[in-house]
Coordinates of C-alpha atoms and ligand atoms in Angstrom, one line a residue:
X1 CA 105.2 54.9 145.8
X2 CA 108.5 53.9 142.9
X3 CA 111.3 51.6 144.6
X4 CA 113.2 53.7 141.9
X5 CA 115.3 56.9 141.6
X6 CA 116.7 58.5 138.9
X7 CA 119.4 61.2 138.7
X8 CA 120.0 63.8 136.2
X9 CA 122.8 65.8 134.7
X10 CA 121.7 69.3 135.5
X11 CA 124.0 70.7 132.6
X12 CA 121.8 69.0 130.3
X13 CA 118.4 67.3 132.0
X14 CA 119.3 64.2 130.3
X15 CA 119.3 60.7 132.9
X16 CA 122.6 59.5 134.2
X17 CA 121.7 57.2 136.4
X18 CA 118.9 54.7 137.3
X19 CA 118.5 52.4 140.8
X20 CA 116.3 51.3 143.5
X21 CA 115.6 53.0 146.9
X22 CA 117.9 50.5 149.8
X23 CA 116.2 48.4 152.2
X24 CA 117.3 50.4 155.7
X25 CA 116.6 46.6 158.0
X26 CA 118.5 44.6 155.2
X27 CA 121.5 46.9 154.9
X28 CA 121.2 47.3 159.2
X29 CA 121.7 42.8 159.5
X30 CA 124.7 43.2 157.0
X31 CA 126.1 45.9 158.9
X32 CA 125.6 43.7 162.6
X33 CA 126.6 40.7 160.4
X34 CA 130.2 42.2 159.7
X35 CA 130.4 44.2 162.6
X36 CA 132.6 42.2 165.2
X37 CA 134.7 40.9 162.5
X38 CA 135.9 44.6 161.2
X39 CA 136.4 45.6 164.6
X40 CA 138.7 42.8 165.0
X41 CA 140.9 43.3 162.6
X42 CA 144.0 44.8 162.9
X43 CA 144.6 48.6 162.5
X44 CA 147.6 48.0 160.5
X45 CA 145.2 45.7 158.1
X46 CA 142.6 48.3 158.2
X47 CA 145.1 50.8 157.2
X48 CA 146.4 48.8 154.3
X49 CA 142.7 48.5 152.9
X50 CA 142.3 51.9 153.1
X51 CA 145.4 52.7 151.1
X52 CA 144.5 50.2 148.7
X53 CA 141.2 52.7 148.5
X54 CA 143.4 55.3 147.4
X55 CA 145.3 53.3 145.0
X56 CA 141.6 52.9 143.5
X57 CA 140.6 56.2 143.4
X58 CA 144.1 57.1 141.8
X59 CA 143.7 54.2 139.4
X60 CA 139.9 55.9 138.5
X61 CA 140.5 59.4 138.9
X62 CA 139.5 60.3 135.2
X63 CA 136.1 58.8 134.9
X64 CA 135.3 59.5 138.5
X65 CA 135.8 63.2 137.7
X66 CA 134.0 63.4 135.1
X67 CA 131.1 61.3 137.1
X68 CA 131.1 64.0 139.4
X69 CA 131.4 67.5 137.2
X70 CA 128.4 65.6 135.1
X71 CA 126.0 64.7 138.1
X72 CA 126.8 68.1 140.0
X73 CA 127.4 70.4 137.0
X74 CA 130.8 71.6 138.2
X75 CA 133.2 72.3 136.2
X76 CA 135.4 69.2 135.4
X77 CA 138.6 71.4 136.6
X78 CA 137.1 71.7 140.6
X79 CA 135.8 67.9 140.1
X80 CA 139.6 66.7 139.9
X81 CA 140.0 68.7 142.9
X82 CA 137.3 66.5 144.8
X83 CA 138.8 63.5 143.8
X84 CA 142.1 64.2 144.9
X85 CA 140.9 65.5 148.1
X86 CA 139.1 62.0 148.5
X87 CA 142.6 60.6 147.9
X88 CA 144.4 62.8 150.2
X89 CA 141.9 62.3 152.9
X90 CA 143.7 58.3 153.2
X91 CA 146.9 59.4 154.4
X92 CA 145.4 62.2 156.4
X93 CA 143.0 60.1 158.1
X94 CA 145.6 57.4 159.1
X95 CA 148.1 60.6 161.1
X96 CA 144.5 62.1 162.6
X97 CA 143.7 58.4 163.5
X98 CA 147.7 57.8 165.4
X99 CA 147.6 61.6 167.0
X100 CA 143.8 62.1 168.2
X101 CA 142.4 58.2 169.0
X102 CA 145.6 56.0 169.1
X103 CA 147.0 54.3 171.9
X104 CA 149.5 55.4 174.6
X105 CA 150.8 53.9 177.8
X106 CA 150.1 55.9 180.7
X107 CA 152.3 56.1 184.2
X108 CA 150.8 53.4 185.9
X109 CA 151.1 53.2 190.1
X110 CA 153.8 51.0 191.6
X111 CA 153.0 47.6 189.6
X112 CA 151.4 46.6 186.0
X113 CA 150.8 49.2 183.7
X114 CA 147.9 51.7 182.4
X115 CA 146.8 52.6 179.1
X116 CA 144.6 54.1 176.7
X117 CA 143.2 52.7 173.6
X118 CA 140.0 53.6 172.1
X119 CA 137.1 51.2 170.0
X120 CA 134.6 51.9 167.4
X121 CA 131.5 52.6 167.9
X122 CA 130.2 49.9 166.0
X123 CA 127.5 50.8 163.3
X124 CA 128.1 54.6 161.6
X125 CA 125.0 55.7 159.0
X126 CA 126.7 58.7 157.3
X127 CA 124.3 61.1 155.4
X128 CA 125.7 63.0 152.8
X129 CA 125.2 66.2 150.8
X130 CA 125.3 66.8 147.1
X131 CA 127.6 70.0 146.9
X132 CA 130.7 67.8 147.7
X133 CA 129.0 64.3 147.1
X134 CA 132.7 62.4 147.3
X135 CA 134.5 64.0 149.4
X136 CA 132.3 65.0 152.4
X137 CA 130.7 61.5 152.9
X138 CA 134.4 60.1 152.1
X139 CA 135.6 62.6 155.2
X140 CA 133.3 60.4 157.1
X141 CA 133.4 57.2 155.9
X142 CA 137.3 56.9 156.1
X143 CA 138.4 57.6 159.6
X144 CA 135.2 55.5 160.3
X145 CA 136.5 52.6 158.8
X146 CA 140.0 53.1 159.8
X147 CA 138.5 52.7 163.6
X148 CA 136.7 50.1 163.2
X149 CA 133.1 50.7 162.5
X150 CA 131.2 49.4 159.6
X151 CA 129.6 51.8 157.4
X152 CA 126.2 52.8 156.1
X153 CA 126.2 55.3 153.7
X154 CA 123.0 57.2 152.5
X155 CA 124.4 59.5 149.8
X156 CA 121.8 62.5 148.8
X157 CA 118.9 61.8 146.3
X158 CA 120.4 64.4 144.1
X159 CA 123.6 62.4 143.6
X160 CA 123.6 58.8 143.9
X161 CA 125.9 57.8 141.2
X162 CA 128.4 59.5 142.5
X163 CA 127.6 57.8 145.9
X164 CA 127.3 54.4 144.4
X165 CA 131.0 55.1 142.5
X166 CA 132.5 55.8 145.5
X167 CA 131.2 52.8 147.4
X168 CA 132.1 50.4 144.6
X169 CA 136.2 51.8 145.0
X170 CA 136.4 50.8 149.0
X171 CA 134.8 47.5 147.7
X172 CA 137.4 46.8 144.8
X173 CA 139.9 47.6 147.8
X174 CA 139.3 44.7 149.4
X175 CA 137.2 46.5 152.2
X176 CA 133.9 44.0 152.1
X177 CA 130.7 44.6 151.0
X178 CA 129.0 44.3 154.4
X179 CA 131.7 46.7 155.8
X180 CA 130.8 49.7 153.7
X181 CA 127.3 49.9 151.9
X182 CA 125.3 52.4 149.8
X183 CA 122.0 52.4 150.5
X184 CA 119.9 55.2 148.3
X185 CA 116.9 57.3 149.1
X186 CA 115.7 60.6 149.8
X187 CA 115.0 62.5 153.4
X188 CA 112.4 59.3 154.3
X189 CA 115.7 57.2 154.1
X190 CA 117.9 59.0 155.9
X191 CA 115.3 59.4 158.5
X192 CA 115.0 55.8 159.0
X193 CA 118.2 54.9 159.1
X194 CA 118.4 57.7 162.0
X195 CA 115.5 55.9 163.8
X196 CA 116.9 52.2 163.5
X197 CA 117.5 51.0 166.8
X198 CA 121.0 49.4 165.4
X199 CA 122.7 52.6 164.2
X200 CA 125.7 53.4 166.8
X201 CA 126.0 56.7 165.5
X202 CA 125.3 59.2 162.9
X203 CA 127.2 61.4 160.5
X204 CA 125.6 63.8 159.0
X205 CA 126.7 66.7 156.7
X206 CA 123.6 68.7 155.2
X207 CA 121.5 71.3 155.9
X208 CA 120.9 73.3 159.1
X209 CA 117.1 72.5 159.3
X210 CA 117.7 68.8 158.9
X211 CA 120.7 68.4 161.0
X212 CA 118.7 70.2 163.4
X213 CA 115.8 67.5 162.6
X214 CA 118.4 64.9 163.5
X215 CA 119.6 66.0 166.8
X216 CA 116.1 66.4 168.1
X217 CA 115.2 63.1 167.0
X218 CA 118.6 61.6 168.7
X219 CA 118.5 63.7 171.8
X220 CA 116.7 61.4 174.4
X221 CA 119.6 58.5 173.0
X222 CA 122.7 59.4 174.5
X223 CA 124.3 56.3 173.2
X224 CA 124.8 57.1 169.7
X225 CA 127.4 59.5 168.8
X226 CA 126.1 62.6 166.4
X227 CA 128.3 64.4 164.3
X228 CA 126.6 67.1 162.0
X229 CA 128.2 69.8 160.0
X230 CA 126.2 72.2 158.8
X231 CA 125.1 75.5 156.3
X232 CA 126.6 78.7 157.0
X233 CA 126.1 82.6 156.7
X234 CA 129.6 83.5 156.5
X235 CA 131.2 87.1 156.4
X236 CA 133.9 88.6 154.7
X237 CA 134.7 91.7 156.1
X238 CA 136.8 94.7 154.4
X239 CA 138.8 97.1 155.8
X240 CA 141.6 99.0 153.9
X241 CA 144.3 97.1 151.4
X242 CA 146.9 98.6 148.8
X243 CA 145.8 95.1 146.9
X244 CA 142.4 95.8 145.9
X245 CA 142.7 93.5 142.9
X246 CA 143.8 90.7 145.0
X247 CA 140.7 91.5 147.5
X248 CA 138.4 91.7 144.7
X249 CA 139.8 87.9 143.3
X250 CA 139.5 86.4 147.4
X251 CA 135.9 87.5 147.9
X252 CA 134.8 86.3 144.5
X253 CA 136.6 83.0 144.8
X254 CA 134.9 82.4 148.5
X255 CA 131.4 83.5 146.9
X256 CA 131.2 81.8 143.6
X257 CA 133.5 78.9 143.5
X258 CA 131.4 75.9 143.3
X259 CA 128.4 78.4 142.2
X260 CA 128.6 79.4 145.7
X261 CA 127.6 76.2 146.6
X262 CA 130.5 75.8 149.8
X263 CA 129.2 75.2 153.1
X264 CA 132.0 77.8 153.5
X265 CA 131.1 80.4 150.9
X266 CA 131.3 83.7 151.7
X267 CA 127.1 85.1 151.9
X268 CA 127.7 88.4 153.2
X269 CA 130.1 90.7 152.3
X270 CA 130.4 93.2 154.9
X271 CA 132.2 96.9 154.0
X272 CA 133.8 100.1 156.2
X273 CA 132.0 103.1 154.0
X274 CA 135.1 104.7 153.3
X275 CA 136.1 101.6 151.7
X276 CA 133.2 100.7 150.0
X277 CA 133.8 102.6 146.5
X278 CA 137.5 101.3 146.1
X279 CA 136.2 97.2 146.9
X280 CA 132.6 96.8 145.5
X281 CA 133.2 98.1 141.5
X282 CA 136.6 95.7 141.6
X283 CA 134.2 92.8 142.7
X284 CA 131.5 93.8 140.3
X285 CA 134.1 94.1 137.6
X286 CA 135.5 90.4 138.2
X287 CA 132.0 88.7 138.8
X288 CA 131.0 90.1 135.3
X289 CA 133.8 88.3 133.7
X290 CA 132.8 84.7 135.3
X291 CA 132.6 82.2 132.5
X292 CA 129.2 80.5 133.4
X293 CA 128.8 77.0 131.3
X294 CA 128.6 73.2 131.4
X295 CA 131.0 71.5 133.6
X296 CA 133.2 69.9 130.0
X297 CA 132.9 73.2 128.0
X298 CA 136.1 74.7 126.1
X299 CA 137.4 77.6 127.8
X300 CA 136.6 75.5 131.6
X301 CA 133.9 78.1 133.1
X302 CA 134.8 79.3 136.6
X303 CA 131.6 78.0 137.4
X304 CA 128.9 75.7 136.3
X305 CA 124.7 74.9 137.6
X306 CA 123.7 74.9 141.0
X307 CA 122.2 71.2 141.8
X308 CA 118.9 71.6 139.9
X309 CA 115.9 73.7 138.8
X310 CA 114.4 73.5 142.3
X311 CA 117.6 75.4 144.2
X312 CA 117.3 77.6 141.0
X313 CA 114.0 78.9 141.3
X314 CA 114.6 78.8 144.9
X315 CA 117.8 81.7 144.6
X316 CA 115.6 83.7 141.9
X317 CA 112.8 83.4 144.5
X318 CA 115.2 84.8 147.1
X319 CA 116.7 87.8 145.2
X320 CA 113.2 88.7 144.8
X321 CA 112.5 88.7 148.0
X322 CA 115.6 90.9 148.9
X323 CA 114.5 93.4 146.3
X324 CA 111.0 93.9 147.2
X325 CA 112.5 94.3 150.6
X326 CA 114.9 97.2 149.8
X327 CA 117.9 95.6 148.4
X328 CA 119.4 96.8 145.4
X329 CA 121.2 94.8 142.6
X330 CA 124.3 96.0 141.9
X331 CA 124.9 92.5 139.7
X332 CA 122.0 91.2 138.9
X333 CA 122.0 87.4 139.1
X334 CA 120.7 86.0 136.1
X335 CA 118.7 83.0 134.9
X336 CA 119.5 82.6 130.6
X337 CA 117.8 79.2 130.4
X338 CA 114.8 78.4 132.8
X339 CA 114.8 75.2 131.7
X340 CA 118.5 75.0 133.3
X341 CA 119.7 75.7 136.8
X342 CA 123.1 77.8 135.3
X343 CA 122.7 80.8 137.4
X344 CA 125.1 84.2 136.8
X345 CA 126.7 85.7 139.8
X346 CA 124.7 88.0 141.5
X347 CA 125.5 90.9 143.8
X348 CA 123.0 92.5 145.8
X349 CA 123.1 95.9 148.5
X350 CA 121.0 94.6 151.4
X351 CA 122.0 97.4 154.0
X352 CA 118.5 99.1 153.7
X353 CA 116.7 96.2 154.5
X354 CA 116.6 96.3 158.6
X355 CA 115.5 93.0 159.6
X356 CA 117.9 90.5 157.2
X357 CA 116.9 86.9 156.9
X358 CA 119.4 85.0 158.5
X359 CA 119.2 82.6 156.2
X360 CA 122.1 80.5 154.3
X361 CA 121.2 81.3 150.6
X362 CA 123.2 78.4 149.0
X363 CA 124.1 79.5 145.3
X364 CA 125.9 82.4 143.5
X365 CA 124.4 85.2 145.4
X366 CA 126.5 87.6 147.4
X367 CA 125.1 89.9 149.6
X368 CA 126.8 93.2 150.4
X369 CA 126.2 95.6 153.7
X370 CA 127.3 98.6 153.8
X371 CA 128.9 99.5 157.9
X372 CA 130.2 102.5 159.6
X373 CA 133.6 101.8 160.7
X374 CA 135.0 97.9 162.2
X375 CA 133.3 97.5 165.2
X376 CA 130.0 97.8 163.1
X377 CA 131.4 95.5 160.3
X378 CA 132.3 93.1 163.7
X379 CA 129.0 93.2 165.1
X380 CA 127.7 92.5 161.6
X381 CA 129.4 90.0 160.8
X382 CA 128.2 88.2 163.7
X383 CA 125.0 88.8 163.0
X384 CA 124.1 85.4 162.7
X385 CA 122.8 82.1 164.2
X386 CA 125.5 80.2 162.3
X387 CA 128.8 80.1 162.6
X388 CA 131.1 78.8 160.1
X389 CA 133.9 81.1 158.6
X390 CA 135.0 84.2 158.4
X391 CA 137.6 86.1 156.7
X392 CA 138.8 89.6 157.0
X393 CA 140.5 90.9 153.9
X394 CA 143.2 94.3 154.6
X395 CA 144.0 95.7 157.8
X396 CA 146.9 95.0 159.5
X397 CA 148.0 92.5 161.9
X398 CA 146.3 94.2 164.9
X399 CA 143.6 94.3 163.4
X400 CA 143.0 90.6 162.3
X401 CA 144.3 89.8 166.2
X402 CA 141.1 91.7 167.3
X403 CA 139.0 90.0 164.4
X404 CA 140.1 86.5 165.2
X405 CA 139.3 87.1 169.0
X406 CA 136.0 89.1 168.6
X407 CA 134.4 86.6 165.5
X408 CA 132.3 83.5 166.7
X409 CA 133.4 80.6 163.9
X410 CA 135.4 77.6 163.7
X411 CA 137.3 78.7 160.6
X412 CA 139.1 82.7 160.8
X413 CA 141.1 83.8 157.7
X414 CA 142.9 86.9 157.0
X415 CA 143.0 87.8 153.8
X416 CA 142.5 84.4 152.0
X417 CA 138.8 82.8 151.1
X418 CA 136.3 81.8 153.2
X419 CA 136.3 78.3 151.6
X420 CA 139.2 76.1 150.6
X421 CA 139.2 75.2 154.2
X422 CA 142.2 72.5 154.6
X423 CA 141.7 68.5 155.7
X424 CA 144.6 68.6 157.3
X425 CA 143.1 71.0 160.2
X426 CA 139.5 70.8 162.3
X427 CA 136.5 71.4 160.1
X428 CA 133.6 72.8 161.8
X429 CA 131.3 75.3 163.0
X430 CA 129.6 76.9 166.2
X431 CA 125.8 77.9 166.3
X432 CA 123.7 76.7 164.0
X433 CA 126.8 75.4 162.4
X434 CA 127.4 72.2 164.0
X435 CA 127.5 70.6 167.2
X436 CA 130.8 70.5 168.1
X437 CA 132.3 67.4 166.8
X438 CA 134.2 68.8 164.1
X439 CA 134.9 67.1 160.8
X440 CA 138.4 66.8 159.1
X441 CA 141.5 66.2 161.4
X442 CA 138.9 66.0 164.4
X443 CA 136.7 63.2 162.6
X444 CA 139.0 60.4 164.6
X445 CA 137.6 62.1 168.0
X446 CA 134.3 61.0 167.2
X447 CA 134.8 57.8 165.3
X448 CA 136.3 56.0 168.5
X449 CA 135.3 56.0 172.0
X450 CA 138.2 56.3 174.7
X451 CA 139.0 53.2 177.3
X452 CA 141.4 53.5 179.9
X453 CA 142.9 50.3 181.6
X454 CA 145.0 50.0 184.2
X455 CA 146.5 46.2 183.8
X456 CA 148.4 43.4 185.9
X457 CA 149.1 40.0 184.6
X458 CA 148.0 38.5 187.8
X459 CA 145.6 39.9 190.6
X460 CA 147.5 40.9 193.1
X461 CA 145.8 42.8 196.2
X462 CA 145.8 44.0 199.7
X463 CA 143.3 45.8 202.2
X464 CA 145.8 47.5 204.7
X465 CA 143.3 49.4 206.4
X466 CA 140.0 48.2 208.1
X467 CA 140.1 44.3 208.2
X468 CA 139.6 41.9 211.8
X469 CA 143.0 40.7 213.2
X470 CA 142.1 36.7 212.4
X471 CA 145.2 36.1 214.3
X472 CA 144.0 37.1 217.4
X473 CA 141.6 35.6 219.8
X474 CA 138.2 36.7 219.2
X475 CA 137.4 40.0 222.0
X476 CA 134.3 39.3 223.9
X477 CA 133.1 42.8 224.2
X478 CA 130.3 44.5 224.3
X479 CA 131.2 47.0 222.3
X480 CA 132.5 44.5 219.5
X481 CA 130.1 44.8 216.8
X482 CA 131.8 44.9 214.2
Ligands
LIG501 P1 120.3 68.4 153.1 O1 120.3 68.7 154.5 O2 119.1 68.6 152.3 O3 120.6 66.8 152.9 C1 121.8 66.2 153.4 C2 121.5 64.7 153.6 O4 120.6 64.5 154.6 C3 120.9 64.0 152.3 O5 121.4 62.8 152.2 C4 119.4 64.0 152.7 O6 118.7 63.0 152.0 C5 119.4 63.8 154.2 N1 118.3 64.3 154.9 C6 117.6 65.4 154.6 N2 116.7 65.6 155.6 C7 116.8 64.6 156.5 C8 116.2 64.3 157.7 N3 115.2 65.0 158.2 N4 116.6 63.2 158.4 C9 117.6 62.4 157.9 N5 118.2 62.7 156.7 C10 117.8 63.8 156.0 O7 121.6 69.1 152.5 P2 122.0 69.3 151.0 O8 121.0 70.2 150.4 O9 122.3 68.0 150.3 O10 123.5 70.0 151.1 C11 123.6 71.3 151.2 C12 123.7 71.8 152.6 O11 124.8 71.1 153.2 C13 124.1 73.2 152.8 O12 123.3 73.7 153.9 C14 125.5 73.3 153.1 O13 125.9 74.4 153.8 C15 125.7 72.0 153.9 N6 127.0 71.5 153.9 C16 127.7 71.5 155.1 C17 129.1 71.2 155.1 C18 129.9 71.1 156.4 O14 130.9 70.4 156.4 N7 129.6 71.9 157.4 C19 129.7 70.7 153.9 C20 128.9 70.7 152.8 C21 127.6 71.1 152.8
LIG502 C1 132.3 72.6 151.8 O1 132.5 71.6 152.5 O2 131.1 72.8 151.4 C2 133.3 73.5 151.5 C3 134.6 73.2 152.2 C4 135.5 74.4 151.8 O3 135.6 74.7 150.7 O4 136.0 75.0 152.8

């Protein structure tokens, strides 16, 4: 089998990048080998690396940007966003690090004093995905190293150079080599850095069916910490609005923004019938009028490909299946170049088909379900194994308090996308979603054990209670046993 990968712009098929597979046992003794010393080091100097990070990605935003519209085929417009939000993530990471996994003195009992600090774990491996191939790993990778923990970071097969960049801007930081390292390879990689017996824990943001793969293979290891954020089949549900133009720009901005490739795009789009002619056209209308191109065209496109011909085929494959099923187009999604993944938004009527696949389909297909009244649209909407987000767009405020009580995600809007989800708040899902170590704010929880102490600077200690009288004459008794 090839030591070597290549990656490719899916705008154009032409090669952007070119490297070898890593070497999981060489990468695991240069992780041990810096290990202690990083956790040793001050916070404070930890922190100052990690802003010097920033500075980097500040002083490289422009090429980095175009690194990543070029290897995901986003538009260059969303790829600023992604490196800003790797930016941002610094300064957020270092408040989430002070208010979650800080230290604090605790009231202590008559003398000395009590406390709690937390450690790192030690070793992190932290798997990324290719939709956000920055600024997911990065969400990882940063309140990792602000704790403490070296880093290994596997990003996905489908975007390494974006991986690679990133690694090389926490190494011009000063952060060392050993400290934070890029190791490439496909699903065989990230499987054995999931098996190596060194890994203290392992962050993962991917796929349901391989997070899944993950926890199974960690469960009889207690030991190592497991974070995983997964897929979503997220609902938007409808009930009446004045604003129908508004509704119509919200549910297309949580379906196709990124080519709908969000761990938080909206999948199903779940209408009241009596709303159903005043919402559907408007979205139809808008979704027509998405500017589908490369990520550098002039006018920007709205959106760009979705990762490559496979995940292509794959959505075609899917619509398919939902027509022969009973579903009916009411925007077809399109496919002008087969030798290109660009895909045109699709909309598709599933309400006839009776048993949907509960499936996340991860690209510009949105699939609409046609409900009596809100407690079918509810139960709908959670319909699902997963768990991610949910947004309901109109009704009024009772309404959303009954939504946002009765919906089983970790992310509930009301009347804004399903996506755009903030780093400044908890990230993560229920079911199928995740398992409970949420991402974001909450990614100090699990990079950073708790330890309480209670301290003295000398021993001092008494047994009141329970101990011979040595000051008396020893009792001859025969009942003295003790
Ligand atoms: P993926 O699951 O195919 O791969 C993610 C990473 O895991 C890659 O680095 C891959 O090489 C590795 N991997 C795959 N199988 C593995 C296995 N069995 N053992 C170890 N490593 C393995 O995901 P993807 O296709 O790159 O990304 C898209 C998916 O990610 C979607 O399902 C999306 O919803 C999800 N996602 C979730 C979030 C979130 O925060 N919840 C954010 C973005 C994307
Ligand atoms: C994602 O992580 O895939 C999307 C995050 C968001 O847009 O909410």
């Amino acid at each position: 089998m090839s030591d070597m990968m290549i990656s490719t712009e899916p705008a154009t098929g032409n090669q952007i990048w070119r490297g070898k597979v890593g070497n999981v046992d060489r990468a695991m003794e240069r992780a041990l080998s810096a290990k202690t010393g990083w956790a040793r080091e001050s916070t404070a100097r930890r922190m100052e690396l990690v802003r010097r990070f920033a500075n980097e990605v500040l002083k490289h935003a422009d090429p980095f940007a175009e690194l990543i519209a070029r290897e995901t085929g986003k538009p260059l417009w969303e790829a600023r966003t992604e490196v800003e939000a790797v930016k941002n993530k610094v300064e957020i990471s270092i408040t989430a690090f002070a208010e979650r996994t800080g230290q604090k003195k605790l009231d202590s009992a008559l003398q000395g004093s009590a406390g709690l600090r937390h450690k790192p774990h030690g070793v992190m491996a932290v798997l990324g995905p290719y939709n956000f191939p920055a600024h997911l790993p990065n969400g990882h990778i940063v309140p990792a190293l602000i704790a403490g923990n070296v880093v290994v970071f596997k990003p996905s097969e489908k975007t390494p150079a974006v991986g690679e960049f990133l690694t090389k801007l926490f190494h011009e930081a000063g952060i060392p080599e050993d400290v934070v390292q890029c190791v490439h390879g496909g699903a065989d990689i990230g499987k054995a850095l999931v098996a190596h017996p060194s890994i203290d824990g392992l962050l993962f943001t991917g796929s349901a069916p391989a997070g899944i793969a993950i926890n199974k293979k960690l469960a009889g290891d207690p030991s190592k910490i497991v974070a995983l954020e997964m897929g979503g089949n997220n609902p938007i549900v409808m009930l009446e609005t004045p604003k129908i133009e508004d509704a119509a720009v919200t549910i297309i901005q949580s379906a196709f923004t990124t080519a709908g490739q969000r761990c938080t795009a909206a999948r199903r789009l779940i209408v009241p019938d009596n709303f159903y002619d005043q919402i559907v056209p408007a979205v139809k209308t808008l979704a027509e009028r998405l500017l589908v191109d490369e990520p550098f065209a002039d006018p920007q496109p709205f959106m760009g490909t979705v990762i490559d011909n496979q995940a292509a085929d794959l959505l075609v494959e899917s619509r398919e299946a939902l027509l022969e099923r009973g579903g009916e187009d009411i925007l077809a999604m399109t496919r002008p170049n087969t030798d290109l993944p660009f895909l045109t938004p699709g909309i598709i009527d599933v309400t006839a088909i009776s048993d949907r696949p509960d499936v996340e389909l991860f690209g510009p297909l949105l699939q609409v379900i046609r409900v009596a009244d809100f407690d079918a649209a509810i139960a709908e909407a959670n319909n699902t194994r997963y768990g991610l987000s949910a947004s309901l767009i109109g009704g009024d405020p009772k309404d959303f308090e009954r939504f946002w009580a009765e919906i089983r995600a970790g992310i509930v809007n009301w009347n804004k996308p399903t996506n755009g989800a903030s780093s400044a708040a908890p990230f993560g899902g229920i079911g199928l979603s995740g398992n409970h170590r949420p991402a974001a704010f909450y990614a100090a929880d699990y990079c950073a054990y708790p330890v309480a102490s209670t301290e003295t600077d000398q021993p001092r200690a008494s047994i009141g209670i329970g101990l011979k009288d040595t000051s008396q004459p020893v009792r001859k008794s025969k009942d003295a046993h003790k």
